[in-house]
Short mmCIF file of C-alpha atoms in Angstrom, two decimals:
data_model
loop_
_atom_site.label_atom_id
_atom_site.label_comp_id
_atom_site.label_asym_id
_atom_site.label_seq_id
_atom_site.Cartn_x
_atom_site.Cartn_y
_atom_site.Cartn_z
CA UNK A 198 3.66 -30.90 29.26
CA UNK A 199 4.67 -29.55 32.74
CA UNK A 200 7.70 -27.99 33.28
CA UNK A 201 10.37 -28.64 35.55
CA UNK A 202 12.12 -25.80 36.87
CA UNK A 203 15.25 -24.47 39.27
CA UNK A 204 14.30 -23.19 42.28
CA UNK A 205 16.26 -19.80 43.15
CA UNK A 206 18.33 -19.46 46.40
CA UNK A 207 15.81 -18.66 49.19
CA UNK A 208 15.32 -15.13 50.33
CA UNK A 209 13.83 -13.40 52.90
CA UNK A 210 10.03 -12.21 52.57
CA UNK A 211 10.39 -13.09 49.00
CA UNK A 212 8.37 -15.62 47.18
CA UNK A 213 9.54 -18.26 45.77
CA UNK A 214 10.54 -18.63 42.47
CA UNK A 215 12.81 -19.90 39.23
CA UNK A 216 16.38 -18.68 38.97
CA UNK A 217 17.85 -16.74 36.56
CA UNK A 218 17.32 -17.38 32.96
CA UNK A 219 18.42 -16.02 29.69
CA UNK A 220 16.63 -12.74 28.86
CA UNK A 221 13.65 -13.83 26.53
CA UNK A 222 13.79 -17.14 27.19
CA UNK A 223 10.81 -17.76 29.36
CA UNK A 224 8.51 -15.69 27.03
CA UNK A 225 9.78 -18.23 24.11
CA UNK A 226 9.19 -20.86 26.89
CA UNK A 227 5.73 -19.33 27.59
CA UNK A 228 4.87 -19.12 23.75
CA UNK A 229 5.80 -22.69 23.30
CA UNK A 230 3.55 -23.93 25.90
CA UNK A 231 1.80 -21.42 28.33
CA UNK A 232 -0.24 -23.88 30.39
CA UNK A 233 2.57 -26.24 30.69
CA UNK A 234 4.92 -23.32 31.63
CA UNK A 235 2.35 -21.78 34.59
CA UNK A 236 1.51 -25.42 35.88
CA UNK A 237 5.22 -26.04 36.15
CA UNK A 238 5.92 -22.53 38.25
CA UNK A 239 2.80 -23.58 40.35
CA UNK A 240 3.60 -27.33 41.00
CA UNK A 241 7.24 -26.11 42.16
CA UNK A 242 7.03 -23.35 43.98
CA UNK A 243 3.74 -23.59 45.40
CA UNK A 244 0.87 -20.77 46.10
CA UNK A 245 2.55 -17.62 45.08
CA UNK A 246 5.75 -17.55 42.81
CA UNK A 247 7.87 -14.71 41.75
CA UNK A 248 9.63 -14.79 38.36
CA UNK A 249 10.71 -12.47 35.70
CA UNK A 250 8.91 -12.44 32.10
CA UNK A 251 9.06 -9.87 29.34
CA UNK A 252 11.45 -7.84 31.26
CA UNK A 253 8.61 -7.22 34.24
CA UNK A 254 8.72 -8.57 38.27
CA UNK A 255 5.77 -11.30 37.71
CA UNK A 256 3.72 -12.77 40.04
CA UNK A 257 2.15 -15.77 39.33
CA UNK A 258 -1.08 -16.95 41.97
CA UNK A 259 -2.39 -20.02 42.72
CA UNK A 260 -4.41 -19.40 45.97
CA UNK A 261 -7.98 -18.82 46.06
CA UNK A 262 -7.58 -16.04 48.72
CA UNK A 263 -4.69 -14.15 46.74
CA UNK A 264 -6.75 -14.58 43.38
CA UNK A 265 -10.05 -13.01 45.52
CA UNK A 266 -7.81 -10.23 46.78
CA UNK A 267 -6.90 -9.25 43.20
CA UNK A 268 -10.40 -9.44 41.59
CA UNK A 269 -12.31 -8.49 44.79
CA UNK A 270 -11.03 -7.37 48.16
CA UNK A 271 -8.96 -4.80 46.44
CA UNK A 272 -9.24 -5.06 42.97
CA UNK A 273 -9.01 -0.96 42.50
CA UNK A 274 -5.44 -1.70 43.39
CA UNK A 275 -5.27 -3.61 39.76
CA UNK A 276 -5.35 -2.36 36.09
CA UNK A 277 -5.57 -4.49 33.24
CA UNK A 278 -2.33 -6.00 32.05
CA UNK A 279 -0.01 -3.85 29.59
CA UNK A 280 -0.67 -6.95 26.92
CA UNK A 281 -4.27 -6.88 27.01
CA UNK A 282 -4.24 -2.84 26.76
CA UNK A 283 -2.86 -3.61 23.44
CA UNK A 284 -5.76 -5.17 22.75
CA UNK A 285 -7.32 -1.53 21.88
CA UNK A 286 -5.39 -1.83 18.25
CA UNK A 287 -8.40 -3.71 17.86
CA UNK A 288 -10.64 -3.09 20.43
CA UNK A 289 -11.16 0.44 20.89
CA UNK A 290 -11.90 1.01 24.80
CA UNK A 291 -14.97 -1.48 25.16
CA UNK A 292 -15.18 -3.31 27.90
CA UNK A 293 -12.75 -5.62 27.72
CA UNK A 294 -9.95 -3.28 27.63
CA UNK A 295 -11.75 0.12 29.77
CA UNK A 296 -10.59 0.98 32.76
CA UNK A 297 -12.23 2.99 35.96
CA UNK A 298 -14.90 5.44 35.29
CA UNK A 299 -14.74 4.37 31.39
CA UNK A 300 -15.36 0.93 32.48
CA UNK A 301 -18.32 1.57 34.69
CA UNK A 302 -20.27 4.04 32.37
CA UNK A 303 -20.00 0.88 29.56
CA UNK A 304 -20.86 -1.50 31.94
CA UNK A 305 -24.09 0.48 33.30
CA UNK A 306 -25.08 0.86 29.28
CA UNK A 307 -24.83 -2.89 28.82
CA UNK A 308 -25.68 -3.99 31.73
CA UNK A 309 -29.58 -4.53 31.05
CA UNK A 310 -28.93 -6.60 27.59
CA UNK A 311 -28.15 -9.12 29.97
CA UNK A 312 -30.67 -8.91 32.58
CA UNK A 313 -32.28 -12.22 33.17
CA UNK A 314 -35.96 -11.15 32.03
CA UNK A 315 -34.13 -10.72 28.55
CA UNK A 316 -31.98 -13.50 28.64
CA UNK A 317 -34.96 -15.38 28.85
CA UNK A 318 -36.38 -13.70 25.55
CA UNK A 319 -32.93 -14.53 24.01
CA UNK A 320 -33.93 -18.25 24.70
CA UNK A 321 -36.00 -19.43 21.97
CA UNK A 322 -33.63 -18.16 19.12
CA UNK A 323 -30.62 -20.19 21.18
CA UNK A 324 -32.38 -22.78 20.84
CA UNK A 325 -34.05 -22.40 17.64
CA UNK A 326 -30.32 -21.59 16.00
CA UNK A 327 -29.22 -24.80 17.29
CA UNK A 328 -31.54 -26.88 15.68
CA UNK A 329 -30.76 -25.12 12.86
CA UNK A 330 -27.64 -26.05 13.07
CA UNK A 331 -28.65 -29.56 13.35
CA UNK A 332 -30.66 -29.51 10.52
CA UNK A 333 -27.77 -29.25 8.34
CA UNK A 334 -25.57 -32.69 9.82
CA UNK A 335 -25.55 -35.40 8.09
CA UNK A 336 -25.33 -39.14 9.82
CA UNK A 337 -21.76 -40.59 9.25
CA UNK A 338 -20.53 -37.05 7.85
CA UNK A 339 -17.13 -35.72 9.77
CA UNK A 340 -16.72 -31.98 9.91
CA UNK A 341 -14.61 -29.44 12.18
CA UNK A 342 -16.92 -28.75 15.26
CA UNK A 343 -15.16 -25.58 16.50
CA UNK A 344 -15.85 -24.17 13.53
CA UNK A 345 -19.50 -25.03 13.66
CA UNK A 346 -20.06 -24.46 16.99
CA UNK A 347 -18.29 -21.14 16.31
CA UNK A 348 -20.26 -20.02 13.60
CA UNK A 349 -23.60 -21.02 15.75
CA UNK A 350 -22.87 -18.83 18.61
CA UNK A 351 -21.87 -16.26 15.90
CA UNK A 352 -25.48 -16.10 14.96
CA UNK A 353 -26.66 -16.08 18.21
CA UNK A 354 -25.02 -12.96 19.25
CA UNK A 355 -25.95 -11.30 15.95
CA UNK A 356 -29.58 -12.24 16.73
CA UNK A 357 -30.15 -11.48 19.84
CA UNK A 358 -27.64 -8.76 20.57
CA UNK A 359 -28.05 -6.65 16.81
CA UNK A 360 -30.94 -7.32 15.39
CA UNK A 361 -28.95 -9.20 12.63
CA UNK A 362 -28.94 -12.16 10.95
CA UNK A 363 -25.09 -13.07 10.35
CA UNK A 364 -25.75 -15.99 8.25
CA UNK A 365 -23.42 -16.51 5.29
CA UNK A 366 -20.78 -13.91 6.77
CA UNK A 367 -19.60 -16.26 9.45
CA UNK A 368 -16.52 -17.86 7.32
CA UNK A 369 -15.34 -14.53 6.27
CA UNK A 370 -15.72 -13.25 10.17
CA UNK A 371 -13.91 -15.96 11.88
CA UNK A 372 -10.99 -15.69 8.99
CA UNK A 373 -10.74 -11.93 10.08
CA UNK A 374 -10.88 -12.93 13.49
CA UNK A 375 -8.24 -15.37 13.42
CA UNK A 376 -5.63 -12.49 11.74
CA UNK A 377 -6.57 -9.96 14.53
CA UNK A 378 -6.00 -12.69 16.87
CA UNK A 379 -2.26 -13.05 16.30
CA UNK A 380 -1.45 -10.08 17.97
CA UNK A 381 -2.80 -12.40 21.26
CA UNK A 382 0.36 -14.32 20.77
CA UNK A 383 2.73 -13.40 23.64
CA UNK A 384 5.57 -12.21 21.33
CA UNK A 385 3.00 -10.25 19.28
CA UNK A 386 1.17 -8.45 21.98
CA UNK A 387 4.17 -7.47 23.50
CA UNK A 388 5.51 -5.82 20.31
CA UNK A 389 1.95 -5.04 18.91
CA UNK A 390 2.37 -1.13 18.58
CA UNK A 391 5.22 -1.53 16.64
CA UNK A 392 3.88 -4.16 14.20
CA UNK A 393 1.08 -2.75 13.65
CA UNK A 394 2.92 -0.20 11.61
CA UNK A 395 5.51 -2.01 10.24
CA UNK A 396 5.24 -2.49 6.28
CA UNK A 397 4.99 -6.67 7.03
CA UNK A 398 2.16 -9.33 5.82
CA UNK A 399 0.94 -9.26 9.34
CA UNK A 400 0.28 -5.56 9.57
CA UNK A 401 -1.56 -5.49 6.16
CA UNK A 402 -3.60 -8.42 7.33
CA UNK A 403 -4.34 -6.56 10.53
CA UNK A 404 -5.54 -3.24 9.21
CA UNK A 405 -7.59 -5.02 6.56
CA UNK A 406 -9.45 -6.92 9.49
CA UNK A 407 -9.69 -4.30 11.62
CA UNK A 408 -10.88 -1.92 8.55
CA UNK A 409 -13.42 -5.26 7.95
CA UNK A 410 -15.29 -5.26 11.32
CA UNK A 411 -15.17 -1.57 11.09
CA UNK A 412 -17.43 -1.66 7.99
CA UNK A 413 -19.36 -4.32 9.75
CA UNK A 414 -20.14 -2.63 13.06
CA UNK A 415 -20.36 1.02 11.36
CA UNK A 416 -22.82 -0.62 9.30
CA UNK A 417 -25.25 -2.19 11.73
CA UNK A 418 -25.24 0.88 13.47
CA UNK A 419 -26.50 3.15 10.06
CA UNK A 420 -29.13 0.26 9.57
CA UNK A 421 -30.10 1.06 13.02
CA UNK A 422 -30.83 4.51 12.94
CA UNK A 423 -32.62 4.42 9.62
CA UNK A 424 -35.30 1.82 10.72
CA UNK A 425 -35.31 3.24 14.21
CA UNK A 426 -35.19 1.57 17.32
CA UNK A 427 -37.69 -1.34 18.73
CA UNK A 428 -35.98 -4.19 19.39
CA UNK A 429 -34.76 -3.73 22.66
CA UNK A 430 -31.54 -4.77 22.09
CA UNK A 431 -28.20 -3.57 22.63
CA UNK A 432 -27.47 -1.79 19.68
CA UNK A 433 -30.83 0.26 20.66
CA UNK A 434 -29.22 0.68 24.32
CA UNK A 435 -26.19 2.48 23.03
CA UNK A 436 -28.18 4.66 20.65
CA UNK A 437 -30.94 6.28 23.30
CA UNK A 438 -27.50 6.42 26.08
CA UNK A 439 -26.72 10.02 27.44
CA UNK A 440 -23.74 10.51 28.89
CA UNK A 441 -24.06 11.29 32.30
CA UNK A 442 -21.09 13.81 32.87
CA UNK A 443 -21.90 15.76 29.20
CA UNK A 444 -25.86 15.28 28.84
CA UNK A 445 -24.72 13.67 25.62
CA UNK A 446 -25.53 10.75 23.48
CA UNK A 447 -22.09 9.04 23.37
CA UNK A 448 -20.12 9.25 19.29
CA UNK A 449 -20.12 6.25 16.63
CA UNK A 450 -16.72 5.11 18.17
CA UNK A 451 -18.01 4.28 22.06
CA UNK A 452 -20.81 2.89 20.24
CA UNK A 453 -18.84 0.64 18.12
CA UNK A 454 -16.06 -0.56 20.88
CA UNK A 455 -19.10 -1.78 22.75
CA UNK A 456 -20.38 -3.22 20.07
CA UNK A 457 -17.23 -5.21 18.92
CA UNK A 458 -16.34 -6.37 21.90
CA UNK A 459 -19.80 -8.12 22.91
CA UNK A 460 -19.48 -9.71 19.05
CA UNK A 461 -16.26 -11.07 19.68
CA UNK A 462 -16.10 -12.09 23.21
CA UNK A 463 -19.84 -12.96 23.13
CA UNK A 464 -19.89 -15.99 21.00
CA UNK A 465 -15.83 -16.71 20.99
CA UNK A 466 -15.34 -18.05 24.62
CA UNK A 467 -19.05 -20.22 24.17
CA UNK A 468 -17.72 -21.84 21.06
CA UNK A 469 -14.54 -22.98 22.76
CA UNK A 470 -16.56 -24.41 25.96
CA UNK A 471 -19.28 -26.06 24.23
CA UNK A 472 -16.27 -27.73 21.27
CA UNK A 473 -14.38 -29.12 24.94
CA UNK A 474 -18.05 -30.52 25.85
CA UNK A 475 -18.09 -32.37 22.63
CA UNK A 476 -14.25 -33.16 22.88
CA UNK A 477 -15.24 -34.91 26.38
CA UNK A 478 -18.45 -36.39 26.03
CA UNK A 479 -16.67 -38.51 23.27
CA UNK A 480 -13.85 -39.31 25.36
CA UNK A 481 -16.44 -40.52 27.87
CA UNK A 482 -19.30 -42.70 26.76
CA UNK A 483 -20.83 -43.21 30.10
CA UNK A 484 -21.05 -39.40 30.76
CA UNK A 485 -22.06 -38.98 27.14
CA UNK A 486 -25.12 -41.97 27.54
CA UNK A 487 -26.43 -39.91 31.24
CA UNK A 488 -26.42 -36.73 29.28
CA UNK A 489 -28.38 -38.55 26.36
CA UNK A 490 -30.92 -40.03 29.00
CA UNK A 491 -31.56 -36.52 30.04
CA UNK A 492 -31.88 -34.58 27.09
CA UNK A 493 -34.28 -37.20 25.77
CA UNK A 494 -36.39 -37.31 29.01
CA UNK A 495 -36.73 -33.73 29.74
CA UNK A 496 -37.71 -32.86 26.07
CA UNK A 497 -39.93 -35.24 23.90
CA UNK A 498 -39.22 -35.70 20.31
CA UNK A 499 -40.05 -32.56 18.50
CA UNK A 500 -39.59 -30.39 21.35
CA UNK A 501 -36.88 -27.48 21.71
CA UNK A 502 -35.94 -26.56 25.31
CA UNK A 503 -36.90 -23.04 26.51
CA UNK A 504 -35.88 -20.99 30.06
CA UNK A 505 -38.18 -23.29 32.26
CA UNK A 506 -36.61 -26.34 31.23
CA UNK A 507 -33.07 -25.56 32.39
CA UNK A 508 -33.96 -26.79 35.71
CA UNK A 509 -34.93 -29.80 34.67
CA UNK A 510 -31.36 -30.92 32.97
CA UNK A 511 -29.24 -30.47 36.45
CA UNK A 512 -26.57 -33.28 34.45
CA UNK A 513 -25.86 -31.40 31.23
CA UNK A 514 -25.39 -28.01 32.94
CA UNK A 515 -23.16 -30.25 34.94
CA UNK A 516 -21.21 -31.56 32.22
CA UNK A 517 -20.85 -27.72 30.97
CA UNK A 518 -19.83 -26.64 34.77
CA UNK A 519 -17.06 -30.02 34.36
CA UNK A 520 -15.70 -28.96 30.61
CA UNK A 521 -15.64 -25.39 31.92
CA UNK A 522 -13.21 -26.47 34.48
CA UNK A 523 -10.97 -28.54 32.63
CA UNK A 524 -10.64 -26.71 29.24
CA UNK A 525 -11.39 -22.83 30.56
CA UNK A 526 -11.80 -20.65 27.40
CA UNK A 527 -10.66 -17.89 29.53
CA UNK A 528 -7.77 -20.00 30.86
CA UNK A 529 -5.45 -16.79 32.26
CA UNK A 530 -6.20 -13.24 33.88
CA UNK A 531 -3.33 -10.27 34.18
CA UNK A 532 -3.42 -7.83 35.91
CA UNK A 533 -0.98 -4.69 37.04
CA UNK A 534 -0.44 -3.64 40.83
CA UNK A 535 -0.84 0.25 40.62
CA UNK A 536 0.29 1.27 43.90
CA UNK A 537 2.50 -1.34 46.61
CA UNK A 538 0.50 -3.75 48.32
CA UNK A 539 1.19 -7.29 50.11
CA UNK A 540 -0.22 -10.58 48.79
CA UNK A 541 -0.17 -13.76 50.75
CA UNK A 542 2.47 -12.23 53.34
CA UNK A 543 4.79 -10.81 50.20
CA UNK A 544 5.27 -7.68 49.30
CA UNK A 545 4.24 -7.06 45.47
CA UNK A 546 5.74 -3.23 44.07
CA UNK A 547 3.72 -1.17 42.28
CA UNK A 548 3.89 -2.05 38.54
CA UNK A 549 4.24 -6.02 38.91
CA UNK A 550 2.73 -7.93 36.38
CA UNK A 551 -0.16 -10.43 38.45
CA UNK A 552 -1.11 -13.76 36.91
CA UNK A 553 -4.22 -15.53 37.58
CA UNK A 554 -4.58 -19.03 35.88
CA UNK A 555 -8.20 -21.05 35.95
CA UNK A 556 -6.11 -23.68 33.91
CA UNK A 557 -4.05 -24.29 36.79
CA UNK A 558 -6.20 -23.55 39.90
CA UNK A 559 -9.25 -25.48 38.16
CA UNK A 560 -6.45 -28.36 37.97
CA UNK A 561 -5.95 -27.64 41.34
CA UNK A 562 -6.02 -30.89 43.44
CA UNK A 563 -6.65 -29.50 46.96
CA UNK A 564 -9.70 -28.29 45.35
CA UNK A 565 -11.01 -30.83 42.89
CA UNK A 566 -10.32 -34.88 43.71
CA UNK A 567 -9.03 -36.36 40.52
CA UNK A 568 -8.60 -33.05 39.45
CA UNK A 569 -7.31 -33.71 35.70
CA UNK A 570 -10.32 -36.41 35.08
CA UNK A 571 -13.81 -35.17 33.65
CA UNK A 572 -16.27 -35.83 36.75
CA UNK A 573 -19.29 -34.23 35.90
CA UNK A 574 -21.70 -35.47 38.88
CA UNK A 575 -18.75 -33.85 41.29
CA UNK A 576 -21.05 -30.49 40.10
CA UNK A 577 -24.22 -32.75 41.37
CA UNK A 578 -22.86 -33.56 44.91
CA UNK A 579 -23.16 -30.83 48.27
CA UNK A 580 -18.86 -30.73 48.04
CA UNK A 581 -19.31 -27.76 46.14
CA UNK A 582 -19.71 -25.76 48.87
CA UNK A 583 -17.16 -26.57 51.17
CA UNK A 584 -14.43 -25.58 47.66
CA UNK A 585 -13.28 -22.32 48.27
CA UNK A 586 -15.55 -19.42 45.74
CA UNK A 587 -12.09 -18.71 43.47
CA UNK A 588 -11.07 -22.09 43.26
CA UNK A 589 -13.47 -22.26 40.26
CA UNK A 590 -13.67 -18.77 37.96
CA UNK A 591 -13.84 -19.25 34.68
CA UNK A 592 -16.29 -15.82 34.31
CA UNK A 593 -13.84 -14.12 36.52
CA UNK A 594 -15.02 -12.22 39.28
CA UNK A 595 -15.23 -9.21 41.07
CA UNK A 596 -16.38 -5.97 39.59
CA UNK A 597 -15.35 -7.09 35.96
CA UNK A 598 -17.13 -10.14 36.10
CA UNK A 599 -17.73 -11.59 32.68
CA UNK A 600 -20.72 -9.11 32.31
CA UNK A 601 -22.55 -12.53 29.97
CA UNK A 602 -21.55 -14.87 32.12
CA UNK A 603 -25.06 -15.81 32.53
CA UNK A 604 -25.96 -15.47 28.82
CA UNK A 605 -23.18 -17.77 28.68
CA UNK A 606 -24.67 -20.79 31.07
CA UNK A 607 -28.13 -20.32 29.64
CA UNK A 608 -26.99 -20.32 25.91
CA UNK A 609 -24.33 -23.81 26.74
CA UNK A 610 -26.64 -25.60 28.54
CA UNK A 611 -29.43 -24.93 25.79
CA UNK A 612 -27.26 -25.51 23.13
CA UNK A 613 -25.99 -29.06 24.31
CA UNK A 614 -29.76 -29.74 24.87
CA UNK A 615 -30.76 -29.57 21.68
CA UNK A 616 -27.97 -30.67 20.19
CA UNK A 617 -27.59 -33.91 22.12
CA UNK A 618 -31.39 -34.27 21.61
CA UNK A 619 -31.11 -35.67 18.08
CA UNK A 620 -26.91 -36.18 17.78
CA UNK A 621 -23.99 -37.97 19.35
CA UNK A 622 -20.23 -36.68 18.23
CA UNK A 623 -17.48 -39.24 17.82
CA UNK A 624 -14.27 -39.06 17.34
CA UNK A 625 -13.30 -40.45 14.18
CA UNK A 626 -10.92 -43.62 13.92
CA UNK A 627 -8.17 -42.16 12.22
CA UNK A 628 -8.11 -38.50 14.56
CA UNK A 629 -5.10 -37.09 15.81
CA UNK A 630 -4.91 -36.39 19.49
CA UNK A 631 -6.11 -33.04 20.10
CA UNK A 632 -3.79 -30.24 21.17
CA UNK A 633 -4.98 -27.41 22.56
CA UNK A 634 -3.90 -23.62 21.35
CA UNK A 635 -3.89 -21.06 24.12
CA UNK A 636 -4.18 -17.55 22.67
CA UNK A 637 -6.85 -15.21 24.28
CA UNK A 638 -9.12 -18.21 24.52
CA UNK A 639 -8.06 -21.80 24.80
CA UNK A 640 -9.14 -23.58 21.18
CA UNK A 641 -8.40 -26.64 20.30
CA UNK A 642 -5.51 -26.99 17.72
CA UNK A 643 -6.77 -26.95 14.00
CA UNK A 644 -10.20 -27.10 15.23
CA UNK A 645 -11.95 -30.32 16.41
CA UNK A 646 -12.68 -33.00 13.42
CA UNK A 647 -15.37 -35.37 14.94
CA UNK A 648 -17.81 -37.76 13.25
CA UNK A 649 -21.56 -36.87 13.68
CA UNK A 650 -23.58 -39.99 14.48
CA UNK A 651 -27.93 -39.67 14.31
CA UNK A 652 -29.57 -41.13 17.51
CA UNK A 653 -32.22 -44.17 16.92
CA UNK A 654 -35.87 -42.61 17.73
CA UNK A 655 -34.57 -39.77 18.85
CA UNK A 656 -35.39 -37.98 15.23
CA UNK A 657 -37.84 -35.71 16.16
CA UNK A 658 -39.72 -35.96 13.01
#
């Protein structure tokens, strides 16, 4: 739903923006229904809108030059967002929530997981987990595909990332997941530190997750250290790092906020994409039947797809590009001005809250024509690039660039390959319409029930 709102008297080299409203009740607006809320401030007041929320100035941007400015041009001028600091309950400082010379150091340590010559060694197990995955559906059977396509990705990361086979453990993770995750609720994050300590429910269930992954991570990293390194991966990154101000090998807890973060982040936001693929693929049988005719071209019965076929299936990394822009799993971006600047010909003080939306610029019909229909061959056609670079982000950019973003492309578009190679997903006669749940990432409501269908000669027995 998009909301219609008042537009304040005008002033003078001010932005544009709603009136005055009872304290609180835009956050309770915004918890109700955050994409509706932001597309409502954008559709009114245009480019770049000023409002209050949770007792801050707020900026809200909807330009790609503004949203460059803030991750690129000058994005030193821009912390992280208060909410997302409180993040580090759970956290730590990885790099999600690090800023400045913290940041960089984990970045540098990380950075070579992800380098493409080892993405490409991380291909065969994508691949090989999917059909694994596959091997378990049964024709006619319905089952909740976020959760499966959660618990895939799950394994991936533990895989190729740790060295560890998660297997078995991927119920009880998402379950703890899902209780830290409450604190991403607007409400919550704003009043996380104090929660966290009050005697409630939600503060029991919170330490006892956090307490949970501790055990987890602490424990991969013993393992690690008593068979030694030799897998190359990132857990054996962070144990051989040195410091480079102290000559040091960095403590347990750097090792284990890097650690957590790539777990959670690393297979969360892929879930959520490829369970909107699925979502609109069903919705749209004539996208669904060209992705079909690809997937069964490029790889003959029997075969999984590696590296050197992603070139080959331009239309289902184009249906991944399309389902990335409509459902974004990383659907909003704050950020913090530090010191005064100007955006768009406004001055923005130091301490405003900045809001960067790829649900709403991704929506954005200057941009994208039929913006809110799922066009996957507009990813196919040379219009991409007249669009400006930030009209489409949903990795982010700048120097905090989703540092798996291509880990990310790889693992979707190999995922829906081998997926779609043997299965089509339907939505079931009786489903509900499917309402989406915007926390950190955007999920689907109560997961995504669909009906798993076997393709004629396409067994690959």
């Amino acid at each position: 739903m998009i909301h219609t709102l008042p537009r304040r008297p005008s002033v003078p080299n001010r932005p544009p923006g709603p009136g005055f409203s009872i304290p609180g009740q835009r956050l309770l607006a915004f918890r109700r229904d955050p994409t509706g809320l932001l597309t409502g401030l954008a559709q009114t007041y245009g480019d770049i809108v000023q409002f209050r929320f949770a007792g801050q100035t707020a900026f809200l941007l909807n330009h790609p030059d503004f949203i460059q400015q803030v991750l690129v041009t000058e994005h030193s001028n821009f912390t992280k967002g208060r909410a997302l600091h409180r993040m580090r309950l759970v956290l730590g400082h990885g790099l999600l929530t690090s800023e400045g010379s913290d940041h960089q150091q984990a970045r540098r340590l990380v950075q070579p997981v992800f380098h493409h010559e080892r993405i490409a060694d991380y291909a065969a197990t994508m691949a090989a987990e999917a059909e694994r995955t596959g091997a378990t559906w049964r024709n006619g059977a319905t089952f909740d595909v976020a959760k499966a396509m959660n618990h895939l990705t799950l394994r991936i990361v533990g895989r190729t990332l740790f060295g560890a086979d998660l297997a078995g453990q991927e119920e009880r993770i998402a379950a703890v997941l899902d209780d830290l995750f409450v604190l991403s609720d607007p409400v919550h994050l704003l009043l996380a530190p104090l929660l966290a300590w009050l005697p409630t429910a939600t503060a029991r269930r919170f330490h006892e997750s956090k307490e949970f992954f501790d055990r987890l991570i602490y424990g991969l990293i013993d393992e690690r250290r008593q068979s030694g390194p030799g897998q190359g991966d990132l857990l054996d990154m962070l144990l051989a790092s040195v410091d480079e101000e102290t000559g040091r090998p960095p403590d347990d807890q750097f090792i284990r906020d890097q650690a957590l973060t790539l777990l959670l982040a690393g297979h969360e936001t892929t879930a959520n994409a490829l369970t909107w693929c699925w979502h609109l693929l069903a919705a749209h049988p004539q996208s669904e039947a060209r992705l079909h005719e690809e997937v069964g071209r490029v790889l003959p019965a029997g075969k999984l797809p590696g590296m050197a076929d992603l070139g080959d299936l331009p239309y289902t990394r184009s249906v991944l590009s399309e389902s990335l822009r409509l459902y974004p799993p990383a659907w909003v971006i704050g950020r913090s001005a530090i010191d005064d600047c100007v955006i768009g010909g406004y001055p923005v003080p130091a301490g405003s809250m900045i809001i960067l939306s790829q649900w709403v610029t991704h929506r954005d019909p200057r941009y994208f024509a039929h913006a809110d229909s799922f066009l996957p061959d507009r990813w196919l056609s040379d219009g991409r690039s007249e669009r400006p670079k930030f009209a489409y982000f949903p990795f982010g950019g700048g120097p905090r660039v989703c540092i798996g973003a291509q880990f990310a492309w790889t693992e979707g578009v190999l995922l829906l390959a081998t997926l779609a190679r043997r299965w089509q997903l339907l939505c079931p006669a009786d489903s509900r319409p499917v309402r989406m749940d915007p926390r950190v990432t955007l999920r689907p409501q109560g997961g995504l029930w669909m009906e798993v269908k076997e393709r004629i000669g396409r067994l690959g027995h």
